[in-house]
PDB file of C-alpha atoms in Angstrom:
ATOM      1  CA  MET A 826     -15.236  36.919  -5.152  1.00 43.00           C
ATOM      2  CA  THR A 827     -18.951  36.278  -5.572  1.00 46.00           C
ATOM      3  CA  GLU A 828     -21.601  38.928  -5.101  1.00 41.00           C
ATOM      4  CA  THR A 829     -22.728  37.220  -1.880  1.00 40.00           C
ATOM      5  CA  ASP A 830     -19.175  37.263  -0.495  1.00 64.00           C
ATOM      6  CA  SER A 831     -18.857  40.938  -1.371  1.00 64.00           C
ATOM      7  CA  GLN A 832     -22.161  41.700   0.345  1.00 62.00           C
ATOM      8  CA  SER A 833     -21.049  39.797   3.453  1.00 68.00           C
ATOM      9  CA  LEU A 834     -17.866  41.838   3.621  1.00 68.00           C
ATOM     10  CA  GLN A 835     -19.778  45.099   3.288  1.00 73.00           C
ATOM     11  CA  ALA A 836     -22.312  44.098   5.960  1.00 76.00           C
ATOM     12  CA  SER A 837     -19.694  42.958   8.469  1.00 81.00           C
ATOM     13  CA  ALA A 838     -19.079  44.734  11.777  1.00 82.00           C
ATOM     14  CA  ILE A 839     -15.344  44.123  11.273  1.00 83.00           C
ATOM     15  CA  ASP A 840     -13.218  47.134  10.366  1.00 84.00           C
ATOM     16  CA  PRO A 841     -12.738  47.219   6.548  1.00 86.00           C
ATOM     17  CA  GLN A 842      -8.959  47.553   6.876  1.00 88.00           C
ATOM     18  CA  LEU A 843      -8.840  44.481   9.096  1.00 86.00           C
ATOM     19  CA  LEU A 844     -10.939  42.585   6.554  1.00 88.00           C
ATOM     20  CA  GLN A 845      -8.507  43.542   3.813  1.00 89.00           C
ATOM     21  CA  ALA A 846      -5.637  42.327   5.987  1.00 88.00           C
ATOM     22  CA  TYR A 847      -7.408  38.981   6.481  1.00 88.00           C
ATOM     23  CA  LEU A 848      -7.914  38.660   2.724  1.00 91.00           C
ATOM     24  CA  ALA A 849      -4.280  39.514   1.932  1.00 92.00           C
ATOM     25  CA  THR A 850      -2.707  37.247   4.572  1.00 90.00           C
ATOM     26  CA  GLU A 851      -0.936  33.994   3.775  1.00 92.00           C
ATOM     27  CA  TYR A 852      -1.959  31.580   6.553  1.00 91.00           C
ATOM     28  CA  THR A 853       0.730  29.067   7.547  1.00 90.00           C
ATOM     29  CA  VAL A 854      -0.286  25.499   8.315  1.00 91.00           C
ATOM     30  CA  LEU A 855       2.321  23.838  10.517  1.00 88.00           C
ATOM     31  CA  GLY A 856       3.113  20.150  10.388  1.00 87.00           C
ATOM     32  CA  GLN A 857       5.561  17.706   8.821  1.00 89.00           C
ATOM     33  CA  ARG A 858       5.361  19.708   5.611  1.00 91.00           C
ATOM     34  CA  PRO A 859       4.273  23.268   6.403  1.00 95.00           C
ATOM     35  CA  PHE A 860       2.399  25.148   3.704  1.00 97.00           C
ATOM     36  CA  ARG A 861       0.466  28.378   3.225  1.00 96.00           C
ATOM     37  CA  LEU A 862      -3.192  29.027   2.545  1.00 96.00           C
ATOM     38  CA  CYS A 863      -4.546  32.061   0.694  1.00 96.00           C
ATOM     39  CA  ILE A 864      -8.181  33.162   0.612  1.00 95.00           C
ATOM     40  CA  ASP A 865     -10.160  32.145  -2.497  1.00 96.00           C
ATOM     41  CA  THR A 866      -7.278  29.979  -3.715  1.00 96.00           C
ATOM     42  CA  PHE A 867      -7.089  26.238  -4.371  1.00 98.00           C
ATOM     43  CA  SER A 868      -4.560  24.474  -2.143  1.00 98.00           C
ATOM     44  CA  PRO A 869      -3.073  21.242  -3.529  1.00 98.00           C
ATOM     45  CA  GLU A 870      -1.317  20.700  -0.184  1.00 97.00           C
ATOM     46  CA  LEU A 871      -4.636  20.913   1.641  1.00 97.00           C
ATOM     47  CA  LEU A 872      -6.213  18.485  -0.819  1.00 98.00           C
ATOM     48  CA  ALA A 873      -3.329  16.062  -0.139  1.00 96.00           C
ATOM     49  CA  LEU A 874      -4.054  16.357   3.613  1.00 95.00           C
ATOM     50  CA  TYR A 875      -7.717  15.558   2.920  1.00 97.00           C
ATOM     51  CA  HIS A 876      -6.651  12.326   1.221  1.00 97.00           C
ATOM     52  CA  THR A 877      -4.147  11.467   3.981  1.00 95.00           C
ATOM     53  CA  HIS A 878      -6.747  11.900   6.733  1.00 95.00           C
ATOM     54  CA  GLY A 879      -9.837  10.731   4.851  1.00 97.00           C
ATOM     55  CA  VAL A 880     -11.732  14.027   5.166  1.00 97.00           C
ATOM     56  CA  ARG A 881     -13.557  16.305   2.716  1.00 97.00           C
ATOM     57  CA  CYS A 882     -13.399  19.663   4.466  1.00 97.00           C
ATOM     58  CA  ALA A 883     -11.363  21.696   6.936  1.00 97.00           C
ATOM     59  CA  ALA A 884     -11.683  24.704   9.214  1.00 95.00           C
ATOM     60  CA  PHE A 885      -8.795  26.780  10.507  1.00 91.00           C
ATOM     61  CA  ILE A 886      -9.320  28.868  13.618  1.00 85.00           C
ATOM     62  CA  SER A 887      -6.578  31.009  15.069  1.00 72.00           C
ATOM     63  CA  THR A 888      -6.482  32.217  18.650  1.00 65.00           C
ATOM     64  CA  SER A 889      -4.155  34.413  20.638  1.00 60.00           C
ATOM     65  CA  ASN A 890      -2.074  31.369  21.615  1.00 62.00           C
ATOM     66  CA  PRO A 891      -1.128  29.631  18.341  1.00 57.00           C
ATOM     67  CA  PHE A 892       1.793  27.653  19.794  1.00 61.00           C
ATOM     68  CA  SER A 893      -0.117  26.265  22.815  1.00 65.00           C
ATOM     69  CA  GLN A 894       2.016  27.901  25.472  1.00 74.00           C
ATOM     70  CA  ARG A 895       1.040  26.969  29.030  1.00 79.00           C
ATOM     71  CA  PHE A 896      -0.435  29.740  31.188  1.00 83.00           C
ATOM     72  CA  ASP A 897      -1.691  29.703  34.748  1.00 87.00           C
ATOM     73  CA  ASP A 898      -5.462  29.584  35.274  1.00 87.00           C
ATOM     74  CA  ALA A 899      -5.797  33.344  35.841  1.00 89.00           C
ATOM     75  CA  GLU A 900      -3.945  34.237  32.621  1.00 85.00           C
ATOM     76  CA  ASN A 901      -5.848  31.603  30.676  1.00 78.00           C
ATOM     77  CA  GLU A 902      -9.157  33.041  31.915  1.00 81.00           C
ATOM     78  CA  ARG A 903      -8.066  36.599  31.064  1.00 82.00           C
ATOM     79  CA  ARG A 904      -7.150  35.525  27.540  1.00 78.00           C
ATOM     80  CA  GLN A 905     -10.444  33.661  27.067  1.00 76.00           C
ATOM     81  CA  GLN A 906     -12.414  36.747  28.132  1.00 75.00           C
ATOM     82  CA  ALA A 907     -10.469  38.926  25.679  1.00 74.00           C
ATOM     83  CA  PHE A 908     -10.849  36.513  22.758  1.00 74.00           C
ATOM     84  CA  GLU A 909     -13.329  37.715  20.184  1.00 75.00           C
ATOM     85  CA  GLN A 910     -13.645  35.642  17.026  1.00 81.00           C
ATOM     86  CA  ASN A 911     -14.067  37.707  13.858  1.00 84.00           C
ATOM     87  CA  ALA A 912     -13.693  35.058  11.206  1.00 88.00           C
ATOM     88  CA  PHE A 913     -12.269  31.666  10.355  1.00 91.00           C
ATOM     89  CA  LEU A 914     -11.049  29.852   7.271  1.00 94.00           C
ATOM     90  CA  TRP A 915     -13.163  27.116   5.721  1.00 96.00           C
ATOM     91  CA  ALA A 916     -12.397  24.824   2.800  1.00 97.00           C
ATOM     92  CA  GLY A 917     -14.857  22.362   1.331  1.00 97.00           C
ATOM     93  CA  GLY A 918     -14.188  19.396  -0.909  1.00 97.00           C
ATOM     94  CA  ASP A 919     -12.706  21.612  -3.611  1.00 97.00           C
ATOM     95  CA  ALA A 920      -9.856  22.680  -1.230  1.00 97.00           C
ATOM     96  CA  VAL A 921     -10.500  26.346  -2.020  1.00 97.00           C
ATOM     97  CA  VAL A 922      -9.991  28.386   1.144  1.00 96.00           C
ATOM     98  CA  ARG A 923     -12.790  30.802   2.107  1.00 95.00           C
ATOM     99  CA  LEU A 924     -12.952  33.491   4.755  1.00 93.00           C
ATOM    100  CA  VAL A 925     -16.101  33.028   6.871  1.00 92.00           C
ATOM    101  CA  LEU A 926     -17.128  36.095   8.861  1.00 90.00           C
ATOM    102  CA  VAL A 927     -18.854  35.657  12.209  1.00 86.00           C
ATOM    103  CA  ARG A 928     -19.426  39.345  12.992  1.00 78.00           C
TER     104      ARG A 928
END
């Protein structure tokens, strides 16, 4: 981890234990050939997806409804109000996955 990354983690409003959980998690990418992403790690599977889709970067954002279940309007609104984004995963052309903090 770079000094800047370390400083960002220390300055974050996110609970330190939650940050550690984010960093330790293996994030599953679903599709024809599911694979896992780990923070600060090169992903050959992700790089292969870049080539397949003609892209040079990717962002992964998780919400409280990862399998796109249908909810009525009231429940959908309640969930949107409760959703608070802490971070997301970003990978540039090198296909190394980074945790980007937004709080």
